[in-house]
Amino acid sequence: MKEIIATVVLLTAGLFCVQAQSPLLTKEEAVEQALEHNFGIEVARNQVEIADNNQGILNSGYLPSLSAVAGADYSRDDSTIEFPGQVDDQGNPRPDFEINQAEAQRYTSALQLNYTLFDGLGRLYNYKSLKEEYELTTLQARETIENTMLELFSVYYEIARLSENEKVLEEALRISQDRTKRAEYAFEFGQNTKLNILNAEVDVTNDSINLLNTRQQLKNAKRDLNLILNRELDAAFAVDTLIQFTSPLVLQDYIDRAEENNVSVLQVERNLAINEYDIKISKSGYLPRIGLTGSYGWNLNQSAASAFFPGTNNTNNNLSLGASLSWNLFDGGNTAVRIKNAKIAYENQEILKKQVLLEVDRDIKNAFDIYKNRLSIYRIQEKNVVTNKNNFERSREQFQLGRITSIEFRQAQINLLNAQTNKNLAKYDAKLAELQLLQLTGQLLNVPL
């Protein structure tokens, strides 16, 4: 039994030395690395870049189109021309006339310019719609970042909780080891029985197992955080366990302005603007289209000689300008249907906005109540730790004087251990509840960590 305990003690001590040398990863550094390297944020950033390209002048339809065309034709003919019934000056039948390998070439090239001067304002509203699409994509990227930050801090604070629990369990193990030594000394001097030693050794074993399990959970949580930060999974680090809560007055101000900053509400408003432009784009089908065209061409024709004409080279340069007007007076009702559907889609978006506003209001109220409840629990757990510390210290004194049993002492130790771990859990639960509230108010990315 002693060999097992010694092995466990050496193992836990070695792990502690490794962790003590780990560099500190602050919350600010974790956020910075996530913003730079997180996979989801990188994808969201690329989506914003695509939307930015789409809203540019090159995708607006306002620029003319210019195209170049060119062609070349080549032909070679062998022909025989007969003159039936015809005679020459001598009165003899006119001989056949043969043309062999008669070559002809044709080369053409042209530049063609097309420009839409007016398209019923559909181009204008489509351009504005693309601007709104860019804003919507930016908000979607912001939502991705906020969700990633919540995930980041959920894991970060889990690491902090397990790190503090680790220290608590290390202290519990040290106390149990010290009790084992005292029991062994007392047994040697005939002051207690072997049972006290066995009880102490059982407690050492249990505390060692709890410590090892906590350290395994801590290693797993650190790998989870490294995955979020997109870095080496086994990179060693320590985290900051200090927590600061936002002032209640500041939180209330954020809640009062939540409708202006909540990302879900802002996305619905952008969708409303897009649907409004869709209606105007559909209405543009009732208006005429005016276009301008222009072209410049160069042609070269090289014809072969024939029986009656010599070969010729014909070069032609052409410049043409034109304007066109088209007005679809009736398209079978397609435009009318598109307008009706666009209006219905706009109405649906208005309904959705009302729903989102109500849901956000509910979520904020729930989140605020949860935050206050968890913060109160944390304050209670802080006092509970103080109470249990006092109880444990007095129990240790009584145990050393032989006035209470080892079982009673162990119970006081377990009560303190539970109080400390519960306080750690309550602290980080309260902070995560605050972060969830800050996200709903739209302030998660604007507050100090």
Coordinates of C-alpha atoms in Angstrom, one line a residue:
M1 CA 0.0 0.0 0.0
K2 CA 2.8 2.4 0.9
E3 CA 4.5 1.7 -2.5
I4 CA 1.3 2.6 -4.4
I5 CA 1.0 5.8 -2.4
A6 CA 4.6 6.7 -3.0
T7 CA 4.2 6.1 -6.7
V8 CA 1.1 8.3 -6.9
V9 CA 2.8 11.1 -5.0
L10 CA 5.8 11.1 -7.3
L11 CA 3.6 11.1 -10.3
T12 CA 1.5 14.0 -9.2
A13 CA 4.6 16.0 -8.0
G14 CA 6.2 15.5 -11.5
L15 CA 3.0 16.7 -13.2
F16 CA 2.9 19.8 -10.9
C17 CA 6.5 20.7 -11.8
V18 CA 5.7 20.5 -15.5
Q19 CA 2.6 22.7 -15.2
A20 CA 4.4 25.2 -13.0
Q21 CA 6.8 26.0 -15.9
S22 CA 3.9 26.6 -18.4
P23 CA 3.7 30.1 -19.8
L24 CA 0.6 32.2 -18.8
L25 CA -2.0 32.6 -21.6
T26 CA -3.9 35.7 -20.7
K27 CA -7.5 36.3 -21.8
E28 CA -6.4 39.1 -24.1
E29 CA -3.8 36.8 -25.8
A30 CA -6.4 34.0 -26.2
V31 CA -8.8 36.4 -27.8
E32 CA -6.1 37.8 -30.1
Q33 CA -5.0 34.3 -31.2
A34 CA -8.6 33.2 -31.8
L35 CA -9.4 36.2 -33.9
E36 CA -6.3 35.6 -36.0
H37 CA -6.3 31.8 -36.3
N38 CA -9.7 30.3 -35.5
F39 CA -11.0 28.2 -38.4
G40 CA -14.6 29.5 -38.1
I41 CA -13.5 33.1 -37.9
E42 CA -11.3 32.7 -40.9
V43 CA -14.2 31.3 -43.0
A44 CA -16.4 34.2 -41.8
R45 CA -13.8 36.7 -42.7
N46 CA -13.5 35.2 -46.2
Q47 CA -17.3 35.5 -46.6
V48 CA -17.1 39.2 -45.7
E49 CA -14.4 39.6 -48.4
I50 CA -16.7 37.9 -51.0
A51 CA -19.6 40.2 -50.0
D52 CA -17.2 43.2 -50.3
N53 CA -16.3 42.1 -53.8
N54 CA -19.9 41.8 -54.7
Q55 CA -20.8 45.3 -53.6
G56 CA -18.0 46.9 -55.7
I57 CA -18.5 48.9 -58.9
L58 CA -17.2 46.0 -61.0
N59 CA -20.3 44.0 -60.0
S60 CA -22.8 46.9 -60.2
G61 CA -23.8 46.8 -63.9
Y62 CA -22.9 50.5 -64.3
L63 CA -19.8 49.9 -66.4
P64 CA -20.0 49.2 -70.1
S65 CA -19.0 45.9 -71.7
L66 CA -16.3 45.9 -74.4
S67 CA -15.6 42.8 -76.5
A68 CA -13.2 42.0 -79.3
V69 CA -13.9 39.5 -82.1
A70 CA -11.7 38.3 -84.8
G71 CA -11.9 35.7 -87.6
A72 CA -10.0 34.3 -90.5
D73 CA -11.2 32.1 -93.5
Y74 CA -9.1 30.4 -96.0
S75 CA -10.1 28.5 -99.2
R76 CA -8.4 26.9 -102.1
D77 CA -10.3 25.8 -105.2
D78 CA -9.5 23.8 -108.4
S79 CA -12.0 24.5 -111.2
T80 CA -12.6 23.9 -114.9
I81 CA -14.7 26.2 -117.0
E82 CA -16.2 24.9 -120.2
F83 CA -17.6 26.9 -123.1
P84 CA -20.0 24.6 -125.0
G85 CA -20.9 25.8 -128.5
Q86 CA -18.4 28.6 -128.4
V87 CA -15.5 29.0 -131.0
D88 CA -12.4 31.1 -131.0
D89 CA -11.3 33.5 -133.7
Q90 CA -10.1 30.6 -135.9
G91 CA -13.5 29.0 -135.7
N92 CA -12.2 26.2 -133.6
P93 CA -14.1 25.1 -130.4
R94 CA -13.1 27.2 -127.5
P95 CA -10.9 25.2 -125.2
D96 CA -11.7 24.7 -121.5
F97 CA -10.2 27.1 -119.0
E98 CA -8.7 25.6 -115.9
I99 CA -7.9 27.4 -112.6
N100 CA -5.9 25.3 -110.2
Q101 CA -5.0 26.2 -106.6
A102 CA -7.0 29.4 -106.6
E103 CA -6.6 30.7 -103.0
A104 CA -8.8 33.2 -101.2
Q105 CA -8.4 34.7 -97.7
R106 CA -10.7 36.7 -95.4
Y107 CA -9.7 38.4 -92.2
T108 CA -12.1 40.2 -89.9
S109 CA -11.7 42.0 -86.5
A110 CA -13.9 44.3 -84.5
L111 CA -14.3 46.0 -81.1
Q112 CA -17.9 46.1 -79.8
L113 CA -19.1 48.4 -77.0
N114 CA -22.4 48.0 -75.2
Y115 CA -23.7 50.2 -72.4
T116 CA -27.1 50.3 -70.6
L117 CA -28.0 53.9 -70.2
F118 CA -31.3 53.2 -68.3
D119 CA -32.8 49.9 -67.1
G120 CA -35.8 51.1 -65.1
L121 CA -33.7 51.7 -61.9
G122 CA -33.2 48.0 -61.4
R123 CA -29.5 48.4 -61.5
L124 CA -29.5 51.1 -58.9
Y125 CA -31.6 49.2 -56.4
N126 CA -29.6 46.0 -57.0
Y127 CA -26.4 48.0 -56.2
K128 CA -28.0 49.2 -53.0
S129 CA -29.2 45.7 -52.2
L130 CA -25.6 44.4 -52.5
K131 CA -24.5 47.1 -50.1
E132 CA -27.0 45.7 -47.6
E133 CA -25.9 42.2 -48.3
Y134 CA -22.4 43.2 -47.3
E135 CA -23.6 44.7 -44.1
L136 CA -25.6 41.5 -43.4
T137 CA -22.5 39.4 -44.0
T138 CA -20.5 41.6 -41.7
L139 CA -23.1 41.0 -39.0
Q140 CA -23.1 37.3 -39.6
A141 CA -19.3 37.3 -39.2
R142 CA -19.7 39.3 -36.0
E143 CA -22.2 36.6 -34.8
T144 CA -19.6 33.9 -35.6
I145 CA -17.0 35.8 -33.7
E146 CA -19.3 36.3 -30.7
N147 CA -20.2 32.6 -30.6
T148 CA -16.5 31.7 -30.9
M149 CA -15.7 34.0 -28.0
L150 CA -18.3 32.4 -25.8
E151 CA -16.9 29.0 -26.7
L152 CA -13.4 30.2 -26.1
F153 CA -14.2 31.6 -22.6
S154 CA -16.3 28.6 -21.7
V155 CA -13.3 26.4 -22.2
Y156 CA -10.9 29.0 -20.8
Y157 CA -12.8 29.3 -17.6
E158 CA -13.2 25.5 -17.4
I159 CA -9.4 25.3 -17.4
A160 CA -9.3 28.0 -14.7
R161 CA -11.8 26.1 -12.6
L162 CA -9.9 22.8 -13.0
S163 CA -6.6 24.6 -12.2
E164 CA -8.0 25.9 -9.0
N165 CA -9.5 22.6 -8.2
E166 CA -6.2 21.0 -8.8
K167 CA -4.6 23.2 -6.1
V168 CA -7.4 22.4 -3.7
L169 CA -6.9 18.7 -4.3
E170 CA -3.1 19.0 -4.0
E171 CA -3.7 20.5 -0.5
A172 CA -6.2 17.8 0.4
L173 CA -3.6 15.2 -0.6
R174 CA -0.9 16.8 1.4
I175 CA -3.1 16.9 4.5
S176 CA -4.0 13.2 4.0
Q177 CA -0.3 12.3 3.6
D178 CA 0.5 14.2 6.7
R179 CA -2.3 12.4 8.6
T180 CA -0.9 9.1 7.4
K181 CA 2.5 9.9 8.8
R182 CA 1.0 11.0 12.1
A183 CA -1.0 7.8 12.3
E184 CA 2.1 5.8 11.7
Y185 CA 4.1 7.6 14.4
A186 CA 1.2 7.3 16.9
F187 CA 0.9 3.6 16.1
E188 CA 4.7 3.1 16.7
F189 CA 4.3 4.7 20.1
G190 CA 1.1 2.6 20.9
Q191 CA -1.2 5.6 20.8
N192 CA -3.7 4.2 18.2
T193 CA -4.5 1.1 16.2
K194 CA -3.6 -0.1 12.8
L195 CA -7.1 0.9 11.7
N196 CA -6.3 4.6 11.9
I197 CA -3.3 4.1 9.5
L198 CA -5.5 2.1 7.1
N199 CA -8.2 4.8 7.1
A200 CA -5.6 7.5 6.4
E201 CA -4.0 5.4 3.6
V202 CA -7.5 5.0 2.0
D203 CA -8.0 8.7 2.1
V204 CA -4.6 9.3 0.5
T205 CA -5.5 6.9 -2.3
N206 CA -8.9 8.6 -2.9
D207 CA -7.3 12.0 -2.9
S208 CA -4.6 10.9 -5.3
I209 CA -7.2 9.4 -7.7
N210 CA -9.3 12.6 -7.6
L211 CA -6.2 14.7 -8.3
L212 CA -5.2 12.5 -11.2
N213 CA -8.7 12.6 -12.7
T214 CA -8.8 16.4 -12.4
R215 CA -5.4 16.7 -14.1
Q216 CA -6.6 14.5 -16.9
Q217 CA -9.7 16.7 -17.3
L218 CA -7.4 19.7 -17.3
K219 CA -5.2 18.3 -20.1
N220 CA -8.3 17.5 -22.2
A221 CA -9.7 21.0 -21.6
K222 CA -6.4 22.5 -22.7
R223 CA -6.4 20.6 -25.9
D224 CA -9.9 21.9 -26.5
L225 CA -8.7 25.4 -26.1
N226 CA -5.7 24.8 -28.4
L227 CA -8.1 23.5 -31.0
I228 CA -10.1 26.7 -30.8
L229 CA -6.9 28.8 -31.1
N230 CA -5.7 26.6 -34.0
R231 CA -2.4 25.7 -32.6
E232 CA -0.4 22.7 -31.4
L233 CA -2.8 20.6 -29.4
D234 CA -0.3 19.7 -26.7
A235 CA 1.1 23.2 -26.3
A236 CA 1.5 23.8 -22.6
F237 CA 0.1 26.9 -20.9
A238 CA -1.5 28.2 -17.7
V239 CA -4.5 30.5 -17.5
D240 CA -5.5 33.6 -15.5
T241 CA -7.9 32.7 -12.7
L242 CA -8.7 36.3 -11.7
I243 CA -12.3 37.3 -12.5
Q244 CA -13.8 40.8 -12.7
F245 CA -17.5 41.3 -13.0
T246 CA -19.1 44.2 -14.8
S247 CA -20.7 47.0 -12.8
P248 CA -24.5 46.6 -12.3
L249 CA -25.1 50.1 -13.6
V250 CA -23.1 49.4 -16.7
L251 CA -25.0 46.2 -17.3
Q252 CA -28.3 47.9 -16.9
D253 CA -27.3 50.5 -19.5
Y254 CA -26.3 47.8 -21.9
I255 CA -29.7 46.1 -21.4
D256 CA -31.6 49.4 -22.0
R257 CA -29.8 49.7 -25.4
A258 CA -29.9 46.0 -26.4
E259 CA -32.4 46.6 -29.3
E260 CA -29.9 48.9 -30.9
N261 CA -26.9 46.5 -30.6
N262 CA -28.2 42.9 -30.6
V263 CA -26.8 41.1 -33.6
S264 CA -29.9 39.1 -34.4
V265 CA -32.1 42.3 -34.4
L266 CA -29.6 44.1 -36.6
Q267 CA -29.6 41.2 -39.1
V268 CA -33.4 41.2 -39.3
E269 CA -33.2 45.0 -40.1
R270 CA -30.7 44.4 -42.9
N271 CA -32.9 41.7 -44.3
L272 CA -35.9 44.1 -44.2
A273 CA -33.8 46.6 -46.2
I274 CA -32.9 43.9 -48.8
N275 CA -36.5 42.8 -49.1
E276 CA -37.5 46.5 -49.7
Y277 CA -35.0 46.8 -52.5
D278 CA -36.3 43.5 -54.0
I279 CA -39.7 45.2 -54.3
K280 CA -38.2 48.1 -56.2
I281 CA -36.1 45.9 -58.4
S282 CA -39.2 44.0 -59.4
K283 CA -41.0 47.2 -60.2
S284 CA -38.3 48.2 -62.6
G285 CA -39.7 45.6 -65.0
Y286 CA -42.5 48.1 -65.8
L287 CA -40.1 50.7 -67.1
P288 CA -38.2 50.9 -70.5
R289 CA -34.6 50.1 -71.1
I290 CA -32.3 52.4 -73.1
G291 CA -29.0 51.2 -74.4
L292 CA -26.0 52.5 -76.5
T293 CA -23.9 50.4 -78.8
G294 CA -20.8 51.1 -80.8
S295 CA -18.4 49.1 -82.9
Y296 CA -15.3 49.5 -84.9
G297 CA -14.3 46.8 -87.4
W298 CA -11.5 46.0 -89.9
N299 CA -12.0 43.5 -92.8
L300 CA -9.6 42.2 -95.5
N301 CA -10.9 40.1 -98.4
Q302 CA -8.4 38.5 -100.8
S303 CA -10.1 36.8 -103.7
A304 CA -8.5 34.6 -106.3
A305 CA -8.6 35.3 -110.0
S306 CA -11.5 33.9 -112.0
A307 CA -12.1 33.3 -115.7
F308 CA -13.3 36.8 -116.2
F309 CA -11.9 38.9 -113.4
P310 CA -8.4 39.2 -111.9
G311 CA -7.9 38.6 -108.1
T312 CA -8.6 41.5 -105.8
N313 CA -7.7 42.7 -102.3
N314 CA -10.5 44.6 -100.5
T315 CA -9.8 46.3 -97.2
N316 CA -12.7 47.8 -95.2
N317 CA -12.8 49.9 -92.0
N318 CA -16.1 50.3 -90.3
L319 CA -17.4 52.5 -87.4
S320 CA -20.9 52.3 -86.2
L321 CA -22.9 53.9 -83.3
G322 CA -26.4 53.1 -82.2
A323 CA -29.1 53.5 -79.6
S324 CA -31.8 51.1 -78.6
L325 CA -35.1 51.4 -76.7
S326 CA -37.1 48.4 -75.4
W327 CA -40.2 48.5 -73.4
N328 CA -41.9 45.3 -72.3
L329 CA -45.5 46.5 -72.3
F330 CA -46.8 43.2 -71.1
D331 CA -44.8 40.1 -70.1
G332 CA -47.7 37.8 -69.3
G333 CA -47.9 39.0 -65.6
N334 CA -44.5 37.9 -64.5
T335 CA -43.5 41.3 -63.2
A336 CA -46.7 41.6 -61.3
V337 CA -46.2 38.2 -59.6
R338 CA -42.6 39.1 -58.7
I339 CA -43.8 42.3 -57.1
K340 CA -46.5 40.6 -55.1
N341 CA -44.1 37.9 -53.9
A342 CA -41.5 40.5 -52.9
K343 CA -44.1 42.4 -50.9
I344 CA -45.2 39.2 -49.1
A345 CA -41.5 38.4 -48.3
Y346 CA -41.2 41.9 -46.8
E347 CA -44.2 41.3 -44.7
N348 CA -42.8 38.0 -43.5
Q349 CA -39.6 39.8 -42.5
E350 CA -41.6 42.3 -40.5
I351 CA -43.3 39.5 -38.7
L352 CA -39.9 37.9 -38.1
K353 CA -38.6 41.1 -36.6
K354 CA -41.4 41.3 -34.1
Q355 CA -40.7 37.7 -33.1
V356 CA -37.0 38.3 -32.8
L357 CA -37.5 41.4 -30.7
L358 CA -39.8 39.5 -28.3
E359 CA -37.4 36.5 -28.2
V360 CA -34.4 38.8 -27.5
D361 CA -36.3 40.6 -24.8
R362 CA -37.1 37.3 -23.2
D363 CA -33.6 35.9 -23.5
I364 CA -32.1 39.1 -21.9
K365 CA -34.5 38.9 -19.0
N366 CA -33.8 35.2 -18.5
A367 CA -30.0 35.8 -18.8
F368 CA -30.1 38.7 -16.4
D369 CA -32.0 36.7 -13.8
I370 CA -29.6 33.7 -14.3
Y371 CA -26.6 36.0 -13.9
K372 CA -28.0 37.6 -10.7
N373 CA -28.8 34.1 -9.3
R374 CA -25.4 32.7 -10.1
L375 CA -23.7 35.8 -8.7
S376 CA -25.6 35.4 -5.5
I377 CA -24.7 31.8 -5.3
Y378 CA -21.0 32.7 -5.7
R379 CA -21.2 35.2 -2.9
I380 CA -22.8 32.6 -0.7
Q381 CA -20.2 30.0 -1.6
E382 CA -17.4 32.5 -0.7
K383 CA -18.9 32.8 2.8
N384 CA -19.3 29.1 2.9
V385 CA -15.6 28.5 2.2
V386 CA -14.7 30.9 5.1
T387 CA -17.0 29.0 7.4
N388 CA -15.7 25.6 6.4
K389 CA -12.1 26.8 6.7
N390 CA -12.7 27.8 10.3
N391 CA -14.5 24.5 11.0
F392 CA -11.6 22.6 9.5
E393 CA -8.9 24.4 11.4
R394 CA -10.8 23.8 14.7
S395 CA -11.3 20.2 13.7
R396 CA -7.6 19.8 13.0
E397 CA -6.8 21.2 16.4
Q398 CA -9.2 18.9 18.1
F399 CA -8.0 15.9 16.1
Q400 CA -4.4 16.6 17.0
L401 CA -5.5 16.7 20.6
G402 CA -7.3 13.4 20.2
R403 CA -10.7 14.8 21.0
I404 CA -12.3 13.8 17.7
T405 CA -11.9 10.7 15.5
S406 CA -10.2 10.5 12.1
I407 CA -13.6 10.0 10.6
E408 CA -14.9 13.3 12.0
F409 CA -11.7 15.0 10.9
R410 CA -12.0 13.6 7.4
Q411 CA -15.6 14.8 7.2
A412 CA -14.5 18.3 8.0
Q413 CA -11.8 18.0 5.3
I414 CA -14.4 16.8 2.7
N415 CA -16.7 19.6 3.7
L416 CA -14.0 22.2 3.0
L417 CA -13.0 20.5 -0.2
N418 CA -16.6 20.6 -1.5
A419 CA -17.0 24.2 -0.4
Q420 CA -13.9 25.2 -2.3
T421 CA -14.7 23.4 -5.5
N422 CA -18.3 24.6 -5.4
K423 CA -17.1 28.2 -5.0
N424 CA -14.8 27.7 -8.0
L425 CA -17.7 26.4 -10.0
A426 CA -20.0 29.2 -8.9
K427 CA -17.5 31.8 -9.8
Y428 CA -17.0 30.8 -13.4
D429 CA -20.7 29.9 -13.9
A430 CA -21.5 33.5 -12.9
K431 CA -18.9 34.9 -15.3
L432 CA -20.1 32.8 -18.2
A433 CA -23.7 33.9 -17.4
E434 CA -22.5 37.5 -17.6
L435 CA -20.8 36.9 -20.9
Q436 CA -24.0 35.4 -22.3
L437 CA -25.9 38.5 -21.1
L438 CA -23.3 40.7 -22.8
Q439 CA -23.7 38.9 -26.0
L440 CA -27.5 39.4 -26.0
T441 CA -27.0 43.1 -25.4
G442 CA -24.5 43.3 -28.3
Q443 CA -21.6 44.3 -26.0
L444 CA -19.6 41.1 -25.8
L445 CA -16.8 42.4 -28.1
N446 CA -16.8 45.9 -26.6
V447 CA -16.2 45.3 -22.9
P448 CA -12.8 44.8 -21.2
L449 CA -12.0 41.2 -20.3

